[in-house]
Structures are given as C-alpha cells and as structure tokens.
mmCIF file with all atom_site columns, C-alpha atoms in Angstrom:
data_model
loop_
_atom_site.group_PDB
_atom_site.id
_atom_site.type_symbol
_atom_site.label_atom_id
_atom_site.label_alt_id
_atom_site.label_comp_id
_atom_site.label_asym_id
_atom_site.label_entity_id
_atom_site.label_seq_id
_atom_site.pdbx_PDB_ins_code
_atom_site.Cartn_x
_atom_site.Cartn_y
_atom_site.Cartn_z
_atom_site.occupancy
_atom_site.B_iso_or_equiv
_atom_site.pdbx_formal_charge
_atom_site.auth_seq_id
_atom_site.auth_comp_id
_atom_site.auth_asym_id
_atom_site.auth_atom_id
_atom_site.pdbx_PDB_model_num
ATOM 1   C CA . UNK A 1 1   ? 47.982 -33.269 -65.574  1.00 0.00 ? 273 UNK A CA 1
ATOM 2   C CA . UNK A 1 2   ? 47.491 -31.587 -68.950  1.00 0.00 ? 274 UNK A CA 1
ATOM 3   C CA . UNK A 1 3   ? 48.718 -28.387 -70.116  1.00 0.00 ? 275 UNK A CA 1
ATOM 4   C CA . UNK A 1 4   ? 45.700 -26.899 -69.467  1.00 0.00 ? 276 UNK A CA 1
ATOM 5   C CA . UNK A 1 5   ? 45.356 -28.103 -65.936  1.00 0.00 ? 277 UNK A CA 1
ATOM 6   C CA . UNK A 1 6   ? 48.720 -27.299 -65.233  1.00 0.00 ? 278 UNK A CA 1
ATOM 7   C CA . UNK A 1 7   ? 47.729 -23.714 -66.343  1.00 0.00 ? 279 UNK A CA 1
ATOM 8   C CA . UNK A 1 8   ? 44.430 -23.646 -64.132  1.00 0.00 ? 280 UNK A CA 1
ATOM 9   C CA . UNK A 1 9   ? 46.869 -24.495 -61.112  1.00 0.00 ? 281 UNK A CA 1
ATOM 10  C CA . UNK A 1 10  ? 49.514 -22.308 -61.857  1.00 0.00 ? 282 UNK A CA 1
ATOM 11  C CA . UNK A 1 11  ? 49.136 -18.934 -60.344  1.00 0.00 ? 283 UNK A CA 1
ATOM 12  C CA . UNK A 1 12  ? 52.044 -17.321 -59.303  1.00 0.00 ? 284 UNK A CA 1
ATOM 13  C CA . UNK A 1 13  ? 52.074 -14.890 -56.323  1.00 0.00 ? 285 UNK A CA 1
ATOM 14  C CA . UNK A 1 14  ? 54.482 -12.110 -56.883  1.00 0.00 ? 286 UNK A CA 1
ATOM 15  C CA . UNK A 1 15  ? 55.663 -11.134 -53.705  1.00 0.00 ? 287 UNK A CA 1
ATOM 16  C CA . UNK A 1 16  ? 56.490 -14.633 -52.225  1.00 0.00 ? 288 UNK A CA 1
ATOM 17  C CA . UNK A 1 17  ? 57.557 -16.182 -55.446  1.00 0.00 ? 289 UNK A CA 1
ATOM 18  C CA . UNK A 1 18  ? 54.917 -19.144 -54.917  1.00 0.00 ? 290 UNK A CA 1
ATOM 19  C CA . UNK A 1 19  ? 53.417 -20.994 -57.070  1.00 0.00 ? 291 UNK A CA 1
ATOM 20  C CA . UNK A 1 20  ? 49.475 -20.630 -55.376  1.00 0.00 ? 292 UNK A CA 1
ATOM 21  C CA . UNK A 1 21  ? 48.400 -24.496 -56.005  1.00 0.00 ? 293 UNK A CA 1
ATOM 22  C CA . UNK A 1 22  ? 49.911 -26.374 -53.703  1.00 0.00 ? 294 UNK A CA 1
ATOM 23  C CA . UNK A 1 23  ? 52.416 -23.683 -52.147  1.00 0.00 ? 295 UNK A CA 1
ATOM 24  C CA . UNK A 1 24  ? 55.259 -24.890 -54.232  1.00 0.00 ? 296 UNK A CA 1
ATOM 25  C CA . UNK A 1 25  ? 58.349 -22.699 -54.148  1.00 0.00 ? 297 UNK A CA 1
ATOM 26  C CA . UNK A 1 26  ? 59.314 -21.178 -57.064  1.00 0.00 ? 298 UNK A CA 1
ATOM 27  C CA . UNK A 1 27  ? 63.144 -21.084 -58.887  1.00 0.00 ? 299 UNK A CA 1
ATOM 28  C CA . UNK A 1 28  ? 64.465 -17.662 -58.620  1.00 0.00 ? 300 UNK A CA 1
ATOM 29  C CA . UNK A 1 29  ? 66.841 -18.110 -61.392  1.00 0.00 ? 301 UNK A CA 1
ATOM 30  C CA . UNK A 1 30  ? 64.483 -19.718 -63.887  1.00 0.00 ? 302 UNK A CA 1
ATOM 31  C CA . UNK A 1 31  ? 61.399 -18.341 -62.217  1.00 0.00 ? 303 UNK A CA 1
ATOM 32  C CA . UNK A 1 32  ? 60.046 -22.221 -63.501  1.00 0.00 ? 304 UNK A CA 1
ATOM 33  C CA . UNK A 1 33  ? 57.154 -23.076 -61.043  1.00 0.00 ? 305 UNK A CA 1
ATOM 34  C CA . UNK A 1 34  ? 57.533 -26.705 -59.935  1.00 0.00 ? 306 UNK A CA 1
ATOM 35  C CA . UNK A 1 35  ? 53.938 -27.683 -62.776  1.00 0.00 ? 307 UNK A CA 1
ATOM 36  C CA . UNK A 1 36  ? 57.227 -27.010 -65.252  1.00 0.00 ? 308 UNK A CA 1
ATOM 37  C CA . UNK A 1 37  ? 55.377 -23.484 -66.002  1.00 0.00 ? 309 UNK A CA 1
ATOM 38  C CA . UNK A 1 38  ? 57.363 -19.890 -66.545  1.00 0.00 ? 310 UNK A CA 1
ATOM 39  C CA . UNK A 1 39  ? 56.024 -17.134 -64.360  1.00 0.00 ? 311 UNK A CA 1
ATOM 40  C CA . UNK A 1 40  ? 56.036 -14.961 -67.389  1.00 0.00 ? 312 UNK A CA 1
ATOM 41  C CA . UNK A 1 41  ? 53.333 -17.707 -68.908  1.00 0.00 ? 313 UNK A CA 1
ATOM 42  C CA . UNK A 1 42  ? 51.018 -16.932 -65.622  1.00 0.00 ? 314 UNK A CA 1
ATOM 43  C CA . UNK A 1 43  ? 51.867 -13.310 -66.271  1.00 0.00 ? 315 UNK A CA 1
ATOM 44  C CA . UNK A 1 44  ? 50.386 -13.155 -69.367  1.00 0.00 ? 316 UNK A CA 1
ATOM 45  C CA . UNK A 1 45  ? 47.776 -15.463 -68.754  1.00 0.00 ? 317 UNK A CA 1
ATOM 46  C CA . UNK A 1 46  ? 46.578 -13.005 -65.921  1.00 0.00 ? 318 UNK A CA 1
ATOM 47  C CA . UNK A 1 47  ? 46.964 -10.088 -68.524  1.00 0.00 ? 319 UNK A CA 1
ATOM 48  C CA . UNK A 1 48  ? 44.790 -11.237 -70.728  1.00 0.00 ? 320 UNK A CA 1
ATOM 49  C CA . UNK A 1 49  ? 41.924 -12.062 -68.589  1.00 0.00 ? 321 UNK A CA 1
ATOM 50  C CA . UNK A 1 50  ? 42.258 -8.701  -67.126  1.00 0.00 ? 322 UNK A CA 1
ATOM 51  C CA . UNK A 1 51  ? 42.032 -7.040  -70.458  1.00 0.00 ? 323 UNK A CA 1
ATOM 52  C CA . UNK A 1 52  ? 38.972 -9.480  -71.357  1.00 0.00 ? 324 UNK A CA 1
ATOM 53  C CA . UNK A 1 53  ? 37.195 -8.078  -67.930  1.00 0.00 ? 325 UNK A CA 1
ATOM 54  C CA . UNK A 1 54  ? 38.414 -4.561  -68.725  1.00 0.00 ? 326 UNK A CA 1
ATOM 55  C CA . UNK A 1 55  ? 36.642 -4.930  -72.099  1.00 0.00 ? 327 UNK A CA 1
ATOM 56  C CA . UNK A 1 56  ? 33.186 -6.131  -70.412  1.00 0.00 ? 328 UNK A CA 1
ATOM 57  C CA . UNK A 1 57  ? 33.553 -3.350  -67.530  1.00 0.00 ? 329 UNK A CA 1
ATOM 58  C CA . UNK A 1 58  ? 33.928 -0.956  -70.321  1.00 0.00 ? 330 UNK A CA 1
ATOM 59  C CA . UNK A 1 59  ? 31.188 -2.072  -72.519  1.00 0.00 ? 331 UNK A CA 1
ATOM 60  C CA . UNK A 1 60  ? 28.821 -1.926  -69.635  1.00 0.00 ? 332 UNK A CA 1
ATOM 61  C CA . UNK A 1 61  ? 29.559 0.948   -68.526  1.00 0.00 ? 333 UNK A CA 1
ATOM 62  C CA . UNK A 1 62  ? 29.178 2.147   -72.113  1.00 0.00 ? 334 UNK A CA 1
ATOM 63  C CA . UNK A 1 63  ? 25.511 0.908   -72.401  1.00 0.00 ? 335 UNK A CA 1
ATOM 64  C CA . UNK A 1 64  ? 24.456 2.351   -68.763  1.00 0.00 ? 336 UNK A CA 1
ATOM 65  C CA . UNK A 1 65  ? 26.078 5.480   -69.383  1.00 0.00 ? 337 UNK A CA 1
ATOM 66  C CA . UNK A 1 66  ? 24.199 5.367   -72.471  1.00 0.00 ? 338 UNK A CA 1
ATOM 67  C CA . UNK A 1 67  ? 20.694 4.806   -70.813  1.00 0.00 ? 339 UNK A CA 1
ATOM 68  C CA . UNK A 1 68  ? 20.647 6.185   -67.531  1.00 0.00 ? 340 UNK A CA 1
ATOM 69  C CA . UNK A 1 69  ? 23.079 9.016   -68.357  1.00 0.00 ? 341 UNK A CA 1
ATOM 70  C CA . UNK A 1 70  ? 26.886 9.432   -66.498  1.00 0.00 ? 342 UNK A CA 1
ATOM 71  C CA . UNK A 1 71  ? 24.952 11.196  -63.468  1.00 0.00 ? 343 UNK A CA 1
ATOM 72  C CA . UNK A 1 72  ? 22.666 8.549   -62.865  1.00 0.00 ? 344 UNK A CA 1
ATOM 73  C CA . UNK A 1 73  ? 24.769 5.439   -63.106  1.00 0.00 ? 345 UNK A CA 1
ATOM 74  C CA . UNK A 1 74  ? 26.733 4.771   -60.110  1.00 0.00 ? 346 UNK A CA 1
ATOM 75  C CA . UNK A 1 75  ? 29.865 2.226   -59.893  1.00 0.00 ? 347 UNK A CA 1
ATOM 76  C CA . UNK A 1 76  ? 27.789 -0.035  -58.878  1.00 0.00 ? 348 UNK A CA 1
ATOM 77  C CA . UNK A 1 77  ? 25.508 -0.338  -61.520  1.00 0.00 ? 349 UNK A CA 1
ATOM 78  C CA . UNK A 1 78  ? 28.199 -1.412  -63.408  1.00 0.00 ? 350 UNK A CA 1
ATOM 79  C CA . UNK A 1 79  ? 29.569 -3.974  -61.259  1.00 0.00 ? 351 UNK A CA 1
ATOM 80  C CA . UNK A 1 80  ? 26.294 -5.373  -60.603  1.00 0.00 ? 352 UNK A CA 1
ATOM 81  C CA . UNK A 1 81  ? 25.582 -5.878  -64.525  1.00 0.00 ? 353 UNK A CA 1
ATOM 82  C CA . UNK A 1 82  ? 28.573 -8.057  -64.526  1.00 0.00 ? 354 UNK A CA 1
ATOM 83  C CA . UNK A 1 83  ? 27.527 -9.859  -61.532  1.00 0.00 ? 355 UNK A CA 1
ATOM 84  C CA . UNK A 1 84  ? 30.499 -8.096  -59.319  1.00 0.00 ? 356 UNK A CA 1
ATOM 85  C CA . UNK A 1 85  ? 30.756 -6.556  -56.336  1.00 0.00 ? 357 UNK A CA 1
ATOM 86  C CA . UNK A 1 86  ? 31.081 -2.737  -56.390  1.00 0.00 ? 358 UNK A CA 1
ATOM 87  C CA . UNK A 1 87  ? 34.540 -2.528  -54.846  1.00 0.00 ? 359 UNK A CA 1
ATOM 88  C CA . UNK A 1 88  ? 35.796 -5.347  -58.010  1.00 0.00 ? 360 UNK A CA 1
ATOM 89  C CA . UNK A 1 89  ? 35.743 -2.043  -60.807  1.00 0.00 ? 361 UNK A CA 1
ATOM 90  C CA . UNK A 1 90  ? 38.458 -0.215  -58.662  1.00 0.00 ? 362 UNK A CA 1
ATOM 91  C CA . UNK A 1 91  ? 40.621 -2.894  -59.902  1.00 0.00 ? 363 UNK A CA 1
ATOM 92  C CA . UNK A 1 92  ? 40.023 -2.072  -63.695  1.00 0.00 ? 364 UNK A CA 1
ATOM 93  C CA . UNK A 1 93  ? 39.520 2.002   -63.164  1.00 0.00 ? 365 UNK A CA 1
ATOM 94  C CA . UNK A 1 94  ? 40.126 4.360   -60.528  1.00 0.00 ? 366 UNK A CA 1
ATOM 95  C CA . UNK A 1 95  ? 37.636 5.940   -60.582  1.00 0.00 ? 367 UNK A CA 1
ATOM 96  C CA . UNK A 1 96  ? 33.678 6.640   -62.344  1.00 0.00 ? 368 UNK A CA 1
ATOM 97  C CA . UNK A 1 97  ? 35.678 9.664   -64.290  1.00 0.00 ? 369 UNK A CA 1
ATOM 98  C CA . UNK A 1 98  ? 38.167 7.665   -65.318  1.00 0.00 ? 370 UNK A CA 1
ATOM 99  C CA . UNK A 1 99  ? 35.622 4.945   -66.741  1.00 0.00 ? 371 UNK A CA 1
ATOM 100 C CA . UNK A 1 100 ? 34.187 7.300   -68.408  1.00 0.00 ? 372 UNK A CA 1
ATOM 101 C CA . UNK A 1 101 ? 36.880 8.730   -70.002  1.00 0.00 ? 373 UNK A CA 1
ATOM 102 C CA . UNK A 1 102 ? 38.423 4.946   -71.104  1.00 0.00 ? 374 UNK A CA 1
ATOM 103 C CA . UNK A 1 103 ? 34.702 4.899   -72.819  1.00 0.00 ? 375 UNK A CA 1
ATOM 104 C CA . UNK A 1 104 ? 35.240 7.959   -75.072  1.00 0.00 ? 376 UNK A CA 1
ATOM 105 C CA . UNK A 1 105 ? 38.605 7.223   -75.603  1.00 0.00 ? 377 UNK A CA 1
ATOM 106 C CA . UNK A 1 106 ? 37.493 3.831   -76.221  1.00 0.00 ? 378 UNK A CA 1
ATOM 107 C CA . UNK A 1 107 ? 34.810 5.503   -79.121  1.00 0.00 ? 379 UNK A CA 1
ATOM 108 C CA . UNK A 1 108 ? 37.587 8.001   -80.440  1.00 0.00 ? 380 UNK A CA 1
ATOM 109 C CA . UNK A 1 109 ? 40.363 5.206   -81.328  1.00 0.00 ? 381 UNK A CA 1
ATOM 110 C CA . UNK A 1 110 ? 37.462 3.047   -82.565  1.00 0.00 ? 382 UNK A CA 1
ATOM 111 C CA . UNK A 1 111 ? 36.849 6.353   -85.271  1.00 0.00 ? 383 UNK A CA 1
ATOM 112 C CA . UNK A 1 112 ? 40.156 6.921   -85.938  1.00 0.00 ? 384 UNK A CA 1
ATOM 113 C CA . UNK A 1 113 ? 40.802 3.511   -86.772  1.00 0.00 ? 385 UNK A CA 1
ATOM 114 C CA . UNK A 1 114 ? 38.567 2.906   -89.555  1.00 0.00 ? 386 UNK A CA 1
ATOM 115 C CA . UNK A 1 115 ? 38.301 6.445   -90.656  1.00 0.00 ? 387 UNK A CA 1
ATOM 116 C CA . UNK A 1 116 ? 42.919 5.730   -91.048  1.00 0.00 ? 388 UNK A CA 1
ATOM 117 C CA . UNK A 1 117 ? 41.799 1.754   -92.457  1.00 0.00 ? 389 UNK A CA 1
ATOM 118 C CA . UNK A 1 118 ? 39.372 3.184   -94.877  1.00 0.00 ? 390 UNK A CA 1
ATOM 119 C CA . UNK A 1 119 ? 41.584 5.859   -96.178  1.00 0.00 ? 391 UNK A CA 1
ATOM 120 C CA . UNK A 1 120 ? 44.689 3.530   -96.382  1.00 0.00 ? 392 UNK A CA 1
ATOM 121 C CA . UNK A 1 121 ? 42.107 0.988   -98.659  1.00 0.00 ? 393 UNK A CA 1
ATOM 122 C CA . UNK A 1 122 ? 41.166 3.601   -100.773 1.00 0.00 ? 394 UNK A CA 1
ATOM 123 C CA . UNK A 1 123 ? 43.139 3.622   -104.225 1.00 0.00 ? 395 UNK A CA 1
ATOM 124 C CA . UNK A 1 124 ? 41.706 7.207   -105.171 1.00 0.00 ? 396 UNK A CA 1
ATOM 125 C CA . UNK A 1 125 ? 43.557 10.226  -105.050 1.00 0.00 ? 397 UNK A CA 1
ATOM 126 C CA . UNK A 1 126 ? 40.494 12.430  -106.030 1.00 0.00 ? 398 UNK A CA 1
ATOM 127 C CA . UNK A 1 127 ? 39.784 14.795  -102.588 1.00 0.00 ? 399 UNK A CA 1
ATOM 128 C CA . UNK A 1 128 ? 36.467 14.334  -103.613 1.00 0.00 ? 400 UNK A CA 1
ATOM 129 C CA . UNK A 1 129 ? 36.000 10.446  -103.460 1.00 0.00 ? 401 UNK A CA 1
ATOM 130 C CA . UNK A 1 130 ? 38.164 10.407  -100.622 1.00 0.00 ? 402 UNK A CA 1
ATOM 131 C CA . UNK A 1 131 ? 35.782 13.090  -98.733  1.00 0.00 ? 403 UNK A CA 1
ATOM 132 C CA . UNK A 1 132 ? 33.050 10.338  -99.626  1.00 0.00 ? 404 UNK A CA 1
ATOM 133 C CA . UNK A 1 133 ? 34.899 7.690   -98.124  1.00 0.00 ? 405 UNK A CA 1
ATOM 134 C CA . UNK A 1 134 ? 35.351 9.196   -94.977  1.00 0.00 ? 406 UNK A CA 1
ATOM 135 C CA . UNK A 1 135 ? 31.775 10.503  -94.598  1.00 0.00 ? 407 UNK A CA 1
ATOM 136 C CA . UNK A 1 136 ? 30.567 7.150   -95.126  1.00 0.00 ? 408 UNK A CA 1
ATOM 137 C CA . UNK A 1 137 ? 33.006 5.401   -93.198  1.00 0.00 ? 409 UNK A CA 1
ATOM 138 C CA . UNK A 1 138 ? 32.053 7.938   -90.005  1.00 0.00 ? 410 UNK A CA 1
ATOM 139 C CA . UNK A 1 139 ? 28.279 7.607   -90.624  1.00 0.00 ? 411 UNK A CA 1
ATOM 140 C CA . UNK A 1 140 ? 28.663 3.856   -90.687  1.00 0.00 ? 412 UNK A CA 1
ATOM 141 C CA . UNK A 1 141 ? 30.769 4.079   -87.509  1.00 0.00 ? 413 UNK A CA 1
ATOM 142 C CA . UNK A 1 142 ? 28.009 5.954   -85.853  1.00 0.00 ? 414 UNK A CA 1
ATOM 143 C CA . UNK A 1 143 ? 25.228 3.905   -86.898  1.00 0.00 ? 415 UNK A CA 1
ATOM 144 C CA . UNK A 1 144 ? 27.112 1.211   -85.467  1.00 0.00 ? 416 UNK A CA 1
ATOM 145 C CA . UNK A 1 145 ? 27.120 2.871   -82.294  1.00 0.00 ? 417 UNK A CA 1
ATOM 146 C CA . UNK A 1 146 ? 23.746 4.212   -82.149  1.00 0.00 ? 418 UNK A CA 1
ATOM 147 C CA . UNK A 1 147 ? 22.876 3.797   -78.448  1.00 0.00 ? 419 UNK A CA 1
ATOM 148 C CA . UNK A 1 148 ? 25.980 5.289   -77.163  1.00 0.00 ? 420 UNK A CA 1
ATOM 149 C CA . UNK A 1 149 ? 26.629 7.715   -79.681  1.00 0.00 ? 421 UNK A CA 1
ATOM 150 C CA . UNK A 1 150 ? 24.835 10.754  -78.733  1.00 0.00 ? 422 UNK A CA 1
ATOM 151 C CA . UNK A 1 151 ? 25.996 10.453  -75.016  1.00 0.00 ? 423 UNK A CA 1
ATOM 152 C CA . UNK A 1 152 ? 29.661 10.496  -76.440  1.00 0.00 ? 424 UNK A CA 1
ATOM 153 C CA . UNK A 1 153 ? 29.242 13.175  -78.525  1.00 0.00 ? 425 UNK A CA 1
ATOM 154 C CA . UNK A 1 154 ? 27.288 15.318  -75.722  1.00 0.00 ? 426 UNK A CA 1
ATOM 155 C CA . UNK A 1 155 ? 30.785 14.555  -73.698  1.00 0.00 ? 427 UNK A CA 1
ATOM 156 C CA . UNK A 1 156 ? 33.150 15.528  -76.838  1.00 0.00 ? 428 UNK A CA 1
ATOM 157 C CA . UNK A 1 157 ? 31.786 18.560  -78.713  1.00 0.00 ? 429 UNK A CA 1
ATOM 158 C CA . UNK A 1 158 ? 27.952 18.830  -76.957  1.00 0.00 ? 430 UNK A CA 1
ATOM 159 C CA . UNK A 1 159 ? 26.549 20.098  -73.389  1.00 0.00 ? 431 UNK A CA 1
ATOM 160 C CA . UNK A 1 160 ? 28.530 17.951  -71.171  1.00 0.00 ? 432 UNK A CA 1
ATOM 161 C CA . UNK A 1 161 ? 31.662 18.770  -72.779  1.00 0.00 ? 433 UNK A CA 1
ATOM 162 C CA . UNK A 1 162 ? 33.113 20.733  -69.710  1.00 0.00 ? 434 UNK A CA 1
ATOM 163 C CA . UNK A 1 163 ? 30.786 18.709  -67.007  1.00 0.00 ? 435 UNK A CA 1
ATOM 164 C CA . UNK A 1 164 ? 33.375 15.898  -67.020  1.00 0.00 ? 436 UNK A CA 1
ATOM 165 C CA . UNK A 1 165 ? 36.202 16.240  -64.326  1.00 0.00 ? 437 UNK A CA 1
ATOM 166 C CA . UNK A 1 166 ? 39.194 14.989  -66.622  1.00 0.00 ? 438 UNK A CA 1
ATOM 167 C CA . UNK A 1 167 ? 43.241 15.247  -65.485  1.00 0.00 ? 439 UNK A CA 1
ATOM 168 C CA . UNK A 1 168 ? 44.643 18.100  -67.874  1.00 0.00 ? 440 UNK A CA 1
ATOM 169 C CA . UNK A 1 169 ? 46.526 14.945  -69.176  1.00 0.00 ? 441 UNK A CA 1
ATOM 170 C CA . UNK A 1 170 ? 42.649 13.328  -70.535  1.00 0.00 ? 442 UNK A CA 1
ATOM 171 C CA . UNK A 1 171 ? 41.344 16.507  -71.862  1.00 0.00 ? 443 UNK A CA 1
ATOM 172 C CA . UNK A 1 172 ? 44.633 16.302  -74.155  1.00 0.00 ? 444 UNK A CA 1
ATOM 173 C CA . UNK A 1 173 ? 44.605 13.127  -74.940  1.00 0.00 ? 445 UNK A CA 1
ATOM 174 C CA . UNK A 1 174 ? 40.643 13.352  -76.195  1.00 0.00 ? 446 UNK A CA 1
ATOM 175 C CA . UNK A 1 175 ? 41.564 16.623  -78.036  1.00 0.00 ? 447 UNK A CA 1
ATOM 176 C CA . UNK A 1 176 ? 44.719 14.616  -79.787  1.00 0.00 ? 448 UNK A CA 1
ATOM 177 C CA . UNK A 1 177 ? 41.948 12.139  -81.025  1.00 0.00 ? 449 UNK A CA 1
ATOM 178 C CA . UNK A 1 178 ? 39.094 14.800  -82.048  1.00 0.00 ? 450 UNK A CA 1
ATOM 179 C CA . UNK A 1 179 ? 42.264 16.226  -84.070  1.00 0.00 ? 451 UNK A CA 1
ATOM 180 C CA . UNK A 1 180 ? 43.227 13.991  -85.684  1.00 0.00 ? 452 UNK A CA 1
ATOM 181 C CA . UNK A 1 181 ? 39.727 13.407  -87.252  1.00 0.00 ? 453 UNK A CA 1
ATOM 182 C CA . UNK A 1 182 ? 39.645 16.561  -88.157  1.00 0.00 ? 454 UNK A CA 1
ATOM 183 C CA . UNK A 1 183 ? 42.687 16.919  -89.519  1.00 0.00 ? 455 UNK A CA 1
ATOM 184 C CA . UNK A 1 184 ? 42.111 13.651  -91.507  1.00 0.00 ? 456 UNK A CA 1
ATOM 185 C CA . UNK A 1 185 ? 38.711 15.887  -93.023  1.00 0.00 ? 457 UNK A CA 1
ATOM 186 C CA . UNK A 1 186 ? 41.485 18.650  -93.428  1.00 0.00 ? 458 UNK A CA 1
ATOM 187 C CA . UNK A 1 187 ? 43.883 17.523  -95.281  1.00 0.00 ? 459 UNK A CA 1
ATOM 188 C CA . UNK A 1 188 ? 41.355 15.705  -97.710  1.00 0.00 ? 460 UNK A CA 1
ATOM 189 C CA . UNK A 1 189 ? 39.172 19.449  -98.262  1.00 0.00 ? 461 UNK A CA 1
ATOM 190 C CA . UNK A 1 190 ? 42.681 21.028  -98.970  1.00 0.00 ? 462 UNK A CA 1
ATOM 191 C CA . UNK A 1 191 ? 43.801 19.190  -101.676 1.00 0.00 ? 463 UNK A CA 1
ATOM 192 C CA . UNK A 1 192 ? 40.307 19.624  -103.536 1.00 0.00 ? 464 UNK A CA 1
ATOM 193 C CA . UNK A 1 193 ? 41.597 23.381  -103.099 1.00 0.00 ? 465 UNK A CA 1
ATOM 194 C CA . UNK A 1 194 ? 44.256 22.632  -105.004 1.00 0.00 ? 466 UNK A CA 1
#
C-alpha cells in the first residue's frame, strides 16, 4: 500500500487502542498502528478534517443567517446545505447560539486581523494617514462581506444586539474584539491630538 492508502486505512479508535481497518491492535508504548502509522498522525489527520467541516458549517450558517435571518434558519437548514443530517452540526457546535456566536466571532477576528496587518504594513507615522488606512482597510473588509455584514452588525452594535442568548463568557469575548477595534481607531485619533 502507499502512504496515502495506508492513511485512508488508518483510523485509530481511542478507547480500544485499535487501529479501525482491519482490527489490528495497536502498541501501547509506541502507539505505532500495525500500517507502520503514529496515532498522533491519525490524530491530526482527524483534526484537520474537522476544522475543514467546521469551516463549511460556519460559512453556511453565515450565508443562511444572512438570508433568512438567525430566527428563521433552523439547524437543519444548515446541515441540509451541506448535505448532512441535522443531528451531524452537534458535533461541530452545541448549539444554534453557539453557531452563531463562532460566526461573529468568526467576522470580528477576520476585522481585527487586517485592520492589525494593515497597520503593521503601514510605514507612516502621520495619525492622519494611518486613520486613512484603517478606514479603508474596514470599508474594504465590509465590502468583502456584503451579504453577511449587516446581519453581524445588527448582532454587535444594532437591534439584535441583546436578542442573542450568549454565556457571560461570549458577550466578553465579542466586547474584547469590538475593543480592540476601537481602541485601534483610539489610539490613532489621539496622537493627531498631539
């Protein structure tokens, strides 16, 4: 077999320290499935394919959300755009609250990011230029993200803001990302003060 057979077959369970094709026991001490593979190389291999599928949940969910609004869309929906059952998303996300929260998290990182890379390129000092640079970078940002951008900001600073149920720990977390954008505005007005 090839490496990438070998990988195909190799699926470790976790409690029963089995390799899944063929039922081949496992090494404890080198945890070295029998196809020659580590169980850490499954590991990761499973990691990243959930993170792939936790990416598409996520970006459907985004684009129903979008269109048929948070109230309308049902878990269901979403699995059924990806061609899953309904019971599949409780895998990825607890919850519908939870999904939606990943998606404005999701769309607050996403900001931050380029609002911090486009800053960090910049080789101006001047508040003013800088101010420019982070306008455009945020208007570019939300171009980009012109379906779903009005539903997020309804659920960040708009109507919706407190029709969400979000864990104490959530509402935090999205008010540690919606300062640090501001704070990155901030700091930049300031030192035109100065």
């Amino acid at each position: 077999l090839n490496a990438i057979q070998k990988n195909a077959m190799c699926i470790f369970e976790r409690r029963s320290n089995r390799c899944v094709a063929g039922n081949r026991r496992v090494c404890r001490s080198q945890r070295v499935c029998l196809n020659g593979l580590r169980m850490k190389d499954a590991d990761s291999s499973q990691t990243e394919q959930r993170q792939a599928r936790r990416a598409e949940v996520l970006e459907a969910a985004t684009a129903l959300f979008a269109s048929r609004g948070f109230a309308k869309t049902t878990v269901a929906d979403v699995a059924h755009s990806l061609g899953l059952r309904a019971p599949a998303l409780y895998y990825y996300f607890p919850s519908k609250e939870a999904l939606l929260f990943a998606v404005l998290e999701r769309a607050m990182v996403q900001l931050n990011a380029t609002l911090d890379q486009q800053i960090s390129a910049s080789a101006s000092s001047d508040p003013a230029t800088r101010l420019r640079i982070l306008v455009a970078a945020q208007v570019i940002e939300e171009v980009r993200a012109a379906k779903t951008m009005p539903m997020i900001n309804d659920y960040l600073y708009g109507a919706l803001r407190d029709a969400a149920h979000f864990s104490a720990g959530q509402v935090e977390r999205l008010r540690v990302l919606q300062r640090h954008t501001v704070d990155l505005y901030r700091s930049t007005l300031r030192a035109g003060q100065t």
